[in-house]
mmCIF file of C-alpha atoms in Angstrom:
data_model
loop_
_atom_site.group_PDB
_atom_site.id
_atom_site.type_symbol
_atom_site.label_atom_id
_atom_site.label_comp_id
_atom_site.label_asym_id
_atom_site.label_seq_id
_atom_site.Cartn_x
_atom_site.Cartn_y
_atom_site.Cartn_z
ATOM 1 C CA MET A 50 -109.607 50.905 -75.457
ATOM 2 C CA ASP A 51 -111.081 52.190 -72.227
ATOM 3 C CA SER A 52 -110.280 49.443 -69.731
ATOM 4 C CA ILE A 53 -107.034 48.183 -68.198
ATOM 5 C CA ASP A 54 -107.867 44.627 -69.289
ATOM 6 C CA SER A 55 -108.250 45.719 -72.914
ATOM 7 C CA LEU A 56 -104.838 47.409 -72.753
ATOM 8 C CA LYS A 57 -103.303 44.180 -71.429
ATOM 9 C CA ILE A 58 -104.881 42.155 -74.229
ATOM 10 C CA TYR A 59 -103.648 44.622 -76.879
ATOM 11 C CA ALA A 60 -100.129 44.573 -75.401
ATOM 12 C CA GLY A 61 -100.069 40.771 -75.394
ATOM 13 C CA ASN A 62 -101.323 40.497 -78.969
ATOM 14 C CA ASN A 63 -98.844 43.094 -80.261
ATOM 15 C CA ASP A 64 -95.718 42.173 -78.290
ATOM 16 C CA VAL A 65 -95.714 45.435 -76.359
ATOM 17 C CA PRO A 66 -93.911 45.079 -73.003
ATOM 18 C CA ILE A 67 -95.926 46.385 -70.059
ATOM 19 C CA MET A 68 -95.571 46.149 -66.285
ATOM 20 C CA PHE A 69 -96.165 42.863 -64.515
ATOM 21 C CA ASP A 70 -99.311 42.931 -62.347
ATOM 22 C CA GLU A 71 -97.126 42.560 -59.244
ATOM 23 C CA THR A 72 -95.022 45.546 -60.309
ATOM 24 C CA SER A 73 -98.117 47.603 -61.020
ATOM 25 C CA ASP A 74 -99.533 46.808 -57.576
ATOM 26 C CA PHE A 75 -96.211 47.659 -55.913
ATOM 27 C CA ILE A 76 -95.903 51.068 -57.585
ATOM 28 C CA CYS A 77 -99.558 51.988 -57.073
ATOM 29 C CA ARG A 78 -99.234 51.103 -53.404
ATOM 30 C CA TYR A 79 -96.080 53.254 -53.184
ATOM 31 C CA ILE A 80 -97.852 56.179 -54.886
ATOM 32 C CA LYS A 81 -100.746 56.056 -52.432
ATOM 33 C CA GLU A 82 -98.635 55.507 -49.298
ATOM 34 C CA HIS A 83 -96.235 58.341 -50.142
ATOM 35 C CA ASN A 84 -98.822 60.785 -51.493
ATOM 36 C CA VAL A 85 -97.134 61.018 -54.917
ATOM 37 C CA LYS A 86 -98.641 63.797 -57.038
ATOM 38 C CA SER A 87 -96.223 64.089 -59.975
ATOM 39 C CA VAL A 88 -94.616 61.348 -62.068
ATOM 40 C CA LEU A 89 -92.059 61.410 -64.873
ATOM 41 C CA GLU A 90 -92.049 58.228 -66.920
ATOM 42 C CA ILE A 91 -89.292 57.331 -69.382
ATOM 43 C CA GLY A 92 -90.842 54.812 -71.764
ATOM 44 C CA THR A 93 -94.563 55.317 -72.409
ATOM 45 C CA ALA A 94 -95.109 52.349 -74.756
ATOM 46 C CA ILE A 95 -98.912 52.320 -75.246
ATOM 47 C CA GLY A 96 -99.650 54.311 -72.079
ATOM 48 C CA PHE A 97 -100.517 51.380 -69.813
ATOM 49 C CA SER A 98 -98.336 52.436 -66.882
ATOM 50 C CA ALA A 99 -99.087 56.165 -67.219
ATOM 51 C CA ILE A 100 -102.828 55.423 -67.165
ATOM 52 C CA THR A 101 -102.369 53.052 -64.214
ATOM 53 C CA PHE A 102 -100.474 55.706 -62.242
ATOM 54 C CA ALA A 103 -102.978 58.452 -63.066
ATOM 55 C CA ASN A 104 -105.835 56.231 -61.909
ATOM 56 C CA CYS A 105 -104.290 55.965 -58.429
ATOM 57 C CA SER A 106 -105.606 59.414 -57.530
ATOM 58 C CA PRO A 107 -107.555 62.170 -59.315
ATOM 59 C CA ASP A 108 -104.843 64.764 -58.622
ATOM 60 C CA ILE A 109 -101.812 62.894 -60.029
ATOM 61 C CA VAL A 110 -100.125 64.366 -63.108
ATOM 62 C CA VAL A 111 -97.943 62.135 -65.297
ATOM 63 C CA THR A 112 -95.372 63.379 -67.802
ATOM 64 C CA THR A 113 -94.274 60.577 -70.086
ATOM 65 C CA VAL A 114 -91.800 60.168 -72.947
ATOM 66 C CA GLU A 115 -91.830 57.669 -75.843
ATOM 67 C CA ILE A 116 -89.417 57.417 -78.788
ATOM 68 C CA ASP A 117 -91.435 54.980 -80.953
ATOM 69 C CA LEU A 118 -93.949 56.844 -83.118
ATOM 70 C CA ASP A 119 -96.468 54.006 -83.530
ATOM 71 C CA ARG A 120 -96.570 53.371 -79.795
ATOM 72 C CA PHE A 121 -96.806 57.101 -79.088
ATOM 73 C CA ILE A 122 -99.834 57.391 -81.406
ATOM 74 C CA GLN A 123 -101.487 54.399 -79.731
ATOM 75 C CA ALA A 124 -100.732 55.821 -76.279
ATOM 76 C CA ARG A 125 -102.283 59.151 -77.256
ATOM 77 C CA GLN A 126 -105.462 57.347 -78.352
ATOM 78 C CA ASN A 127 -105.559 55.302 -75.158
ATOM 79 C CA VAL A 128 -105.104 58.366 -72.962
ATOM 80 C CA HIS A 129 -107.969 59.998 -74.861
ATOM 81 C CA ASP A 130 -110.170 56.942 -74.390
ATOM 82 C CA PHE A 131 -109.560 57.106 -70.621
ATOM 83 C CA ASN A 132 -110.319 60.865 -70.574
ATOM 84 C CA LEU A 133 -106.915 61.614 -69.047
ATOM 85 C CA GLU A 134 -105.538 64.188 -71.525
ATOM 86 C CA ASN A 135 -105.484 66.846 -68.791
ATOM 87 C CA ARG A 136 -103.373 64.738 -66.434
ATOM 88 C CA ILE A 137 -101.135 62.705 -68.747
ATOM 89 C CA HIS A 138 -98.735 64.787 -70.821
ATOM 90 C CA LEU A 139 -97.303 62.776 -73.714
ATOM 91 C CA ASN A 140 -93.995 63.598 -75.403
ATOM 92 C CA HIS A 141 -92.684 61.957 -78.569
ATOM 93 C CA CYS A 142 -88.874 62.005 -78.366
ATOM 94 C CA ASP A 143 -85.833 60.139 -77.125
ATOM 95 C CA GLY A 144 -85.697 60.217 -73.334
ATOM 96 C CA LEU A 145 -82.073 61.380 -73.506
ATOM 97 C CA SER A 146 -83.076 64.457 -75.504
ATOM 98 C CA PHE A 147 -86.136 65.319 -73.405
ATOM 99 C CA GLU A 148 -85.657 68.502 -71.407
ATOM 100 C CA THR A 149 -87.710 69.701 -68.467
ATOM 101 C CA GLN A 150 -87.195 71.993 -65.502
ATOM 102 C CA GLU A 151 -90.056 70.389 -63.579
ATOM 103 C CA LYS A 152 -89.567 68.477 -60.359
ATOM 104 C CA PHE A 153 -91.273 65.139 -59.722
ATOM 105 C CA ASP A 154 -92.170 62.994 -56.729
ATOM 106 C CA LEU A 155 -91.469 59.818 -58.681
ATOM 107 C CA ILE A 156 -89.407 59.083 -61.794
ATOM 108 C CA PHE A 157 -90.094 55.738 -63.464
ATOM 109 C CA ILE A 158 -87.424 54.334 -65.794
ATOM 110 C CA ASP A 159 -88.790 51.648 -68.107
ATOM 111 C CA ALA A 160 -87.282 52.358 -71.522
ATOM 112 C CA ALA A 161 -84.135 51.130 -73.332
ATOM 113 C CA LYS A 162 -82.367 48.971 -70.739
ATOM 114 C CA ALA A 163 -78.893 49.752 -72.112
ATOM 115 C CA GLN A 164 -79.483 53.456 -71.370
ATOM 116 C CA TYR A 165 -80.711 53.151 -67.778
ATOM 117 C CA THR A 166 -77.595 54.729 -66.257
ATOM 118 C CA LYS A 167 -77.805 57.682 -68.651
ATOM 119 C CA PHE A 168 -81.507 58.150 -67.888
ATOM 120 C CA PHE A 169 -80.777 58.058 -64.153
ATOM 121 C CA GLU A 170 -77.981 60.633 -64.399
ATOM 122 C CA ARG A 171 -79.966 62.885 -66.723
ATOM 123 C CA PHE A 172 -83.066 63.151 -64.542
ATOM 124 C CA LYS A 173 -81.795 62.697 -60.975
ATOM 125 C CA ASN A 174 -81.866 66.469 -60.425
ATOM 126 C CA ASN A 175 -85.551 66.571 -61.406
ATOM 127 C CA LEU A 176 -86.572 64.913 -58.141
ATOM 128 C CA ASN A 177 -88.544 66.760 -55.526
ATOM 129 C CA GLU A 178 -87.232 66.547 -51.979
ATOM 130 C CA GLY A 179 -88.035 63.043 -50.790
ATOM 131 C CA GLY A 180 -88.673 61.862 -54.342
ATOM 132 C CA VAL A 181 -87.572 58.516 -55.726
ATOM 133 C CA ILE A 182 -86.386 56.926 -58.963
ATOM 134 C CA LEU A 183 -87.923 53.524 -59.738
ATOM 135 C CA SER A 184 -86.201 51.241 -62.243
ATOM 136 C CA ASP A 185 -88.086 48.274 -63.674
ATOM 137 C CA ASN A 186 -87.089 44.975 -65.339
ATOM 138 C CA LEU A 187 -83.834 44.512 -63.441
ATOM 139 C CA TYR A 188 -84.207 40.707 -63.641
ATOM 140 C CA PHE A 189 -84.954 40.823 -67.382
ATOM 141 C CA HIS A 190 -87.047 37.661 -67.389
ATOM 142 C CA GLY A 191 -84.684 35.926 -64.986
ATOM 143 C CA MET A 192 -81.639 36.246 -67.260
ATOM 144 C CA VAL A 193 -79.787 38.685 -65.006
ATOM 145 C CA LYS A 194 -79.700 36.064 -62.258
ATOM 146 C CA ASN A 195 -79.257 33.134 -64.638
ATOM 147 C CA GLN A 196 -77.516 34.113 -67.867
ATOM 148 C CA SER A 197 -77.696 30.520 -69.122
ATOM 149 C CA LEU A 198 -81.370 31.170 -69.945
ATOM 150 C CA THR A 199 -80.227 32.783 -73.198
ATOM 151 C CA HIS A 200 -77.557 32.048 -75.788
ATOM 152 C CA ASN A 201 -78.389 35.034 -77.981
ATOM 153 C CA TYR A 202 -75.342 37.308 -78.225
ATOM 154 C CA SER A 203 -77.312 40.581 -78.313
ATOM 155 C CA THR A 204 -79.402 39.525 -75.321
ATOM 156 C CA ILE A 205 -76.283 38.523 -73.379
ATOM 157 C CA LYS A 206 -74.786 41.980 -74.056
ATOM 158 C CA LEU A 207 -77.996 43.617 -72.815
ATOM 159 C CA VAL A 208 -78.016 41.471 -69.670
ATOM 160 C CA ARG A 209 -74.448 42.559 -68.953
ATOM 161 C CA LYS A 210 -75.474 46.192 -69.267
ATOM 162 C CA ILE A 211 -78.329 45.678 -66.814
ATOM 163 C CA LYS A 212 -75.845 44.093 -64.399
ATOM 164 C CA LYS A 213 -73.616 47.150 -64.792
ATOM 165 C CA TYR A 214 -76.596 49.372 -64.010
ATOM 166 C CA ILE A 215 -77.304 47.377 -60.853
ATOM 167 C CA GLY A 216 -73.645 47.844 -59.900
ATOM 168 C CA PHE A 217 -74.010 51.572 -60.583
ATOM 169 C CA LEU A 218 -77.002 51.765 -58.241
ATOM 170 C CA LYS A 219 -75.234 49.826 -55.500
ATOM 171 C CA SER A 220 -72.100 51.970 -55.649
ATOM 172 C CA ASN A 221 -73.787 55.360 -56.130
ATOM 173 C CA PRO A 222 -73.023 57.423 -52.992
ATOM 174 C CA GLU A 223 -75.652 60.060 -53.774
ATOM 175 C CA PHE A 224 -78.538 57.612 -53.477
ATOM 176 C CA ILE A 225 -79.701 54.821 -51.226
ATOM 177 C CA THR A 226 -81.189 52.072 -53.386
ATOM 178 C CA THR A 227 -83.388 49.215 -52.241
ATOM 179 C CA PHE A 228 -83.989 46.238 -54.517
ATOM 180 C CA TYR A 229 -87.283 44.364 -54.474
ATOM 181 C CA ASP A 230 -87.945 40.811 -55.637
ATOM 182 C CA CYS A 231 -91.138 41.947 -57.284
ATOM 183 C CA GLY A 232 -92.404 41.301 -60.786
ATOM 184 C CA ASP A 233 -89.408 41.404 -63.112
ATOM 185 C CA GLY A 234 -87.211 43.048 -60.474
ATOM 186 C CA ILE A 235 -87.517 46.658 -59.357
ATOM 187 C CA SER A 236 -85.390 49.156 -57.471
ATOM 188 C CA VAL A 237 -86.271 52.280 -55.500
ATOM 189 C CA SER A 238 -83.549 54.935 -55.272
ATOM 190 C CA LYS A 239 -83.801 57.841 -52.844
ATOM 191 C CA LYS A 240 -81.288 60.640 -52.309
ATOM 192 C CA ASN A 241 -78.877 59.896 -49.486
ATOM 193 C CA PRO A 242 -79.392 62.591 -46.795
ATOM 194 C CA CYS A 243 -75.903 61.856 -45.398
ATOM 195 C CA TYR A 244 -74.138 62.233 -48.723
ATOM 196 C CA LYS A 245 -71.096 64.476 -48.654
ATOM 197 C CA LYS A 246 -68.711 65.087 -51.500
ATOM 198 C CA LEU A 247 -65.345 63.814 -50.362
ATOM 199 C CA VAL A 248 -61.939 65.205 -51.253
ATOM 200 C CA PHE A 249 -59.263 62.820 -52.516
ATOM 201 C CA GLU A 250 -55.777 64.218 -51.906
ATOM 202 C CA LYS A 251 -53.100 62.496 -53.949
ATOM 203 C CA ILE A 252 -49.799 61.543 -52.325
ATOM 204 C CA SER A 253 -46.861 61.758 -54.698
ATOM 205 C CA PRO A 254 -43.384 60.228 -54.481
ATOM 206 C CA GLY A 255 -41.071 62.500 -52.503
ATOM 207 C CA GLU A 256 -43.794 63.979 -50.290
ATOM 208 C CA SER A 257 -42.137 62.627 -47.168
ATOM 209 C CA GLU A 258 -44.360 64.379 -44.612
ATOM 210 C CA LYS A 259 -47.522 63.029 -46.258
ATOM 211 C CA ILE A 260 -46.016 59.556 -46.488
ATOM 212 C CA ILE A 261 -45.185 59.607 -42.768
ATOM 213 C CA GLU A 262 -48.731 60.802 -41.981
ATOM 214 C CA LEU A 263 -50.190 58.074 -44.188
ATOM 215 C CA SER A 264 -48.088 55.360 -42.567
ATOM 216 C CA LYS A 265 -49.251 56.452 -39.096
ATOM 217 C CA LEU A 266 -52.889 56.546 -40.238
ATOM 218 C CA ALA A 267 -52.615 53.130 -41.888
ATOM 219 C CA THR A 268 -50.993 51.623 -38.808
ATOM 220 C CA ALA A 269 -53.773 52.895 -36.534
ATOM 221 C CA ILE A 270 -56.637 51.756 -38.795
ATOM 222 C CA VAL A 271 -55.169 48.404 -39.785
ATOM 223 C CA ARG A 272 -54.130 47.534 -36.229
ATOM 224 C CA GLU A 273 -57.642 48.248 -34.902
ATOM 225 C CA HIS A 274 -59.330 46.341 -37.702
ATOM 226 C CA PHE A 275 -57.098 43.330 -38.320
ATOM 227 C CA ASP A 276 -55.638 42.380 -34.937
ATOM 228 C CA PRO A 277 -58.859 40.513 -34.009
ATOM 229 C CA ILE A 278 -59.003 38.826 -37.444
ATOM 230 C CA ILE A 279 -55.446 37.643 -38.129
ATOM 231 C CA GLY A 280 -53.740 38.155 -34.746
ATOM 232 C CA LYS A 281 -51.275 40.777 -33.582
ATOM 233 C CA ALA A 282 -48.135 38.911 -34.653
ATOM 234 C CA GLN A 283 -49.146 38.586 -38.312
ATOM 235 C CA ASN A 284 -50.610 42.076 -38.378
ATOM 236 C CA ASP A 285 -47.378 43.604 -37.015
ATOM 237 C CA TYR A 286 -45.431 41.758 -39.694
ATOM 238 C CA MET A 287 -47.791 42.897 -42.477
ATOM 239 C CA LEU A 288 -47.796 46.511 -41.297
ATOM 240 C CA LYS A 289 -44.007 46.609 -41.492
ATOM 241 C CA LYS A 290 -43.994 44.847 -44.864
ATOM 242 C CA PHE A 291 -46.778 46.837 -46.536
ATOM 243 C CA GLN A 292 -47.536 50.071 -44.619
ATOM 244 C CA SER A 293 -44.211 51.295 -43.203
ATOM 245 C CA VAL A 294 -42.780 54.549 -44.539
ATOM 246 C CA GLU A 295 -40.219 52.564 -46.531
ATOM 247 C CA ALA A 296 -42.901 50.239 -47.982
ATOM 248 C CA VAL A 297 -45.238 53.081 -49.010
ATOM 249 C CA THR A 298 -42.326 55.021 -50.530
ATOM 250 C CA GLN A 299 -41.370 52.000 -52.610
ATOM 251 C CA GLN A 300 -44.982 51.360 -53.661
ATOM 252 C CA LEU A 301 -45.327 54.944 -54.878
ATOM 253 C CA GLU A 302 -42.176 54.523 -56.951
ATOM 254 C CA TYR A 303 -43.652 51.346 -58.446
ATOM 255 C CA GLY A 304 -46.763 53.219 -59.590
ATOM 256 C CA TYR A 305 -49.247 52.854 -56.731
ATOM 257 C CA ASN A 306 -51.799 55.695 -56.477
ATOM 258 C CA TYR A 307 -52.245 56.694 -52.828
ATOM 259 C CA TYR A 308 -54.900 59.168 -51.668
ATOM 260 C CA PHE A 309 -56.016 60.612 -48.373
ATOM 261 C CA VAL A 310 -59.820 60.534 -48.101
ATOM 262 C CA LYS A 311 -61.019 63.807 -46.598
ATOM 263 C CA ASP A 312 -64.240 65.478 -45.552
ATOM 264 C CA GLU A 313 -63.281 69.139 -45.873
ATOM 265 C CA ASN A 314 -59.987 69.210 -43.930
ATOM 266 C CA LYS A 315 -60.500 66.109 -41.804
ATOM 267 C CA VAL A 316 -58.771 62.898 -42.859
ATOM 268 C CA LEU A 317 -61.223 59.976 -42.794
ATOM 269 C CA GLY A 318 -59.145 57.227 -44.368
ATOM 270 C CA PHE A 319 -57.040 56.371 -47.404
ATOM 271 C CA LEU A 320 -57.020 54.573 -50.738
ATOM 272 C CA ALA A 321 -54.409 52.862 -52.864
ATOM 273 C CA PHE A 322 -54.796 51.329 -56.305
ATOM 274 C CA TYR A 323 -52.767 50.642 -59.435
ATOM 275 C CA ARG A 324 -53.102 49.217 -62.912
ATOM 276 C CA LYS A 325 -52.431 45.486 -63.011
ATOM 277 C CA GLN A 326 -52.445 44.298 -66.621
ATOM 278 C CA ASP A 327 -56.029 44.810 -67.888
ATOM 279 C CA GLU A 328 -57.654 45.637 -64.547
ATOM 280 C CA MET A 329 -57.424 48.095 -61.680
ATOM 281 C CA TYR A 330 -56.147 46.501 -58.497
ATOM 282 C CA LEU A 331 -57.634 48.054 -55.360
ATOM 283 C CA SER A 332 -54.908 47.533 -52.778
ATOM 284 C CA LYS A 333 -56.101 49.722 -49.888
ATOM 285 C CA PHE A 334 -59.639 50.805 -49.031
ATOM 286 C CA TYR A 335 -59.739 51.986 -45.427
ATOM 287 C CA LEU A 336 -61.779 54.307 -43.218
ATOM 288 C CA GLU A 337 -61.460 55.294 -39.583
ATOM 289 C CA LYS A 338 -63.790 53.180 -37.434
ATOM 290 C CA SER A 339 -66.003 56.178 -36.584
ATOM 291 C CA CYS A 340 -66.534 56.852 -40.299
ATOM 292 C CA ARG A 341 -67.734 53.415 -41.306
ATOM 293 C CA SER A 342 -71.417 52.765 -42.035
ATOM 294 C CA SER A 343 -71.784 56.396 -43.133
ATOM 295 C CA GLY A 344 -71.982 55.867 -46.878
ATOM 296 C CA TYR A 345 -68.418 57.044 -47.458
ATOM 297 C CA SER A 346 -67.380 53.725 -49.012
ATOM 298 C CA LYS A 347 -69.731 54.298 -51.964
ATOM 299 C CA ASN A 348 -68.151 57.690 -52.542
ATOM 300 C CA MET A 349 -64.679 56.161 -52.386
ATOM 301 C CA LEU A 350 -65.583 53.411 -54.831
ATOM 302 C CA ARG A 351 -67.118 55.940 -57.202
ATOM 303 C CA PHE A 352 -63.768 57.770 -57.254
ATOM 304 C CA VAL A 353 -61.895 54.527 -58.029
ATOM 305 C CA ILE A 354 -64.408 53.751 -60.792
ATOM 306 C CA GLU A 355 -63.800 57.151 -62.365
ATOM 307 C CA GLU A 356 -60.018 56.632 -62.261
ATOM 308 C CA THR A 357 -60.455 53.147 -63.738
ATOM 309 C CA ARG A 358 -62.500 54.489 -66.636
ATOM 310 C CA LYS A 359 -59.821 57.077 -67.401
ATOM 311 C CA LEU A 360 -57.502 54.167 -68.203
ATOM 312 C CA ASN A 361 -60.208 52.458 -70.289
ATOM 313 C CA LEU A 362 -60.217 49.478 -67.929
ATOM 314 C CA HIS A 363 -63.348 47.485 -67.252
ATOM 315 C CA SER A 364 -62.883 45.829 -63.872
ATOM 316 C CA ILE A 365 -61.653 46.525 -60.341
ATOM 317 C CA VAL A 366 -60.165 43.622 -58.383
ATOM 318 C CA LEU A 367 -59.237 43.285 -54.717
ATOM 319 C CA ASN A 368 -58.228 40.707 -52.127
ATOM 320 C CA VAL A 369 -60.071 40.456 -48.822
ATOM 321 C CA ASN A 370 -59.497 38.102 -45.898
ATOM 322 C CA LYS A 371 -62.173 35.394 -45.811
ATOM 323 C CA ASN A 372 -62.969 36.195 -42.170
ATOM 324 C CA ASN A 373 -63.243 39.926 -42.724
ATOM 325 C CA PHE A 374 -66.807 41.310 -42.424
ATOM 326 C CA ALA A 375 -65.790 43.662 -45.263
ATOM 327 C CA VAL A 376 -66.669 40.789 -47.626
ATOM 328 C CA GLN A 377 -70.349 41.644 -47.084
ATOM 329 C CA VAL A 378 -69.622 45.356 -47.475
ATOM 330 C CA TYR A 379 -67.939 44.779 -50.827
ATOM 331 C CA GLU A 380 -70.817 42.576 -51.972
ATOM 332 C CA LYS A 381 -73.277 45.364 -51.168
ATOM 333 C CA LEU A 382 -71.109 47.717 -53.224
ATOM 334 C CA GLY A 383 -71.419 45.393 -56.221
ATOM 335 C CA PHE A 384 -68.292 43.236 -55.984
ATOM 336 C CA GLU A 385 -68.538 39.496 -56.618
ATOM 337 C CA ILE A 386 -66.279 36.704 -55.367
ATOM 338 C CA ILE A 387 -64.467 35.195 -58.349
ATOM 339 C CA ARG A 388 -62.042 32.829 -56.589
ATOM 340 C CA SER A 389 -60.167 31.981 -53.401
ATOM 341 C CA GLU A 390 -56.402 32.043 -52.947
ATOM 342 C CA LYS A 391 -53.907 31.419 -50.173
ATOM 343 C CA ASN A 392 -50.578 33.210 -50.528
ATOM 344 C CA SER A 393 -47.452 32.983 -48.418
ATOM 345 C CA ILE A 394 -46.092 36.369 -47.309
ATOM 346 C CA GLY A 395 -43.045 35.091 -45.454
ATOM 347 C CA GLN A 396 -42.092 33.964 -41.926
ATOM 348 C CA GLY A 397 -44.761 31.284 -41.999
ATOM 349 C CA PHE A 398 -47.655 33.720 -42.483
ATOM 350 C CA TYR A 399 -50.352 33.378 -45.146
ATOM 351 C CA MET A 400 -53.058 35.572 -46.642
ATOM 352 C CA ASP A 401 -56.186 33.419 -46.955
ATOM 353 C CA ASP A 402 -58.363 35.587 -49.186
ATOM 354 C CA TYR A 403 -61.283 35.891 -51.501
ATOM 355 C CA VAL A 404 -60.549 37.657 -54.761
ATOM 356 C CA MET A 405 -63.456 39.949 -55.596
ATOM 357 C CA GLU A 406 -64.263 41.822 -58.781
ATOM 358 C CA PHE A 407 -66.353 44.842 -59.689
ATOM 359 C CA ARG A 408 -67.279 44.936 -63.386
ATOM 360 C CA LEU A 409 -67.721 48.361 -64.928
#
């Protein structure tokens, strides 16, 4: 086979998944616009995408990995037929066992969908400066957006894993990911130039000075943020009920996990969470106003995710006021609204909230 059309026909006749035309056009356009010269592809199949990428420019080199022997053999023949042996380097192995010290301008993940997160983590350090990771098939034939399209148990499990991967991309503080409604759904992840590794300093019961500092910090942040949303009277009442020294001390004794969020030695905000039956309840998730919109929230969520996994829990739940713009922030982080609730907190005040969930 020595034409793209013949590769498409072979793929169709032999049930070999290849890129949608729209996806192919999108990636080729990206390669040309960003002067991509080196590509790592996880999932060769019959070589269709590797050949397509190599044909974008005569100086592009593609390294590609395929676990299936029959497809690898067919890909090798196709690369030969296109006279691209010098620029497409084929490897027959599992992508998770493939080792390379090379750096690439573009990494294309299009292999086993259930392993996307592992592929991403394994090869993220193989990016050149300014390089990107592209992930394909994030819609999975529309089933990610509409799970009712399938009733097959194995397919439903796979769709859930793709959703988890999308959540991983959204909450990953090291990368900025953009999702495109293109082909079968594609994402472009680029290293976050503002990323800083935060320090999470635990506050333990009995650490009175830290508790006093936390209460002052919470009062300042919550007053600035919530007075315009719920009014000063209710906010004053809630601060006394939930963020006073006495309240925080009692919460710590009940098993709350409180942390200062720090950048080196500077306190940026604070977190609080605790196990609530079979889920992690995220009670406090606050940053100083000057620190918002800086990518810190992704870093904070990543920390909560890690602590949740340590307890073998599979979801993080929180309440957020319906009029709080943080609803959109949480949605961007991968949370979904699962219900509404209105709870009395005393003295005629109510919390009119959305309950949101992040599935691990």
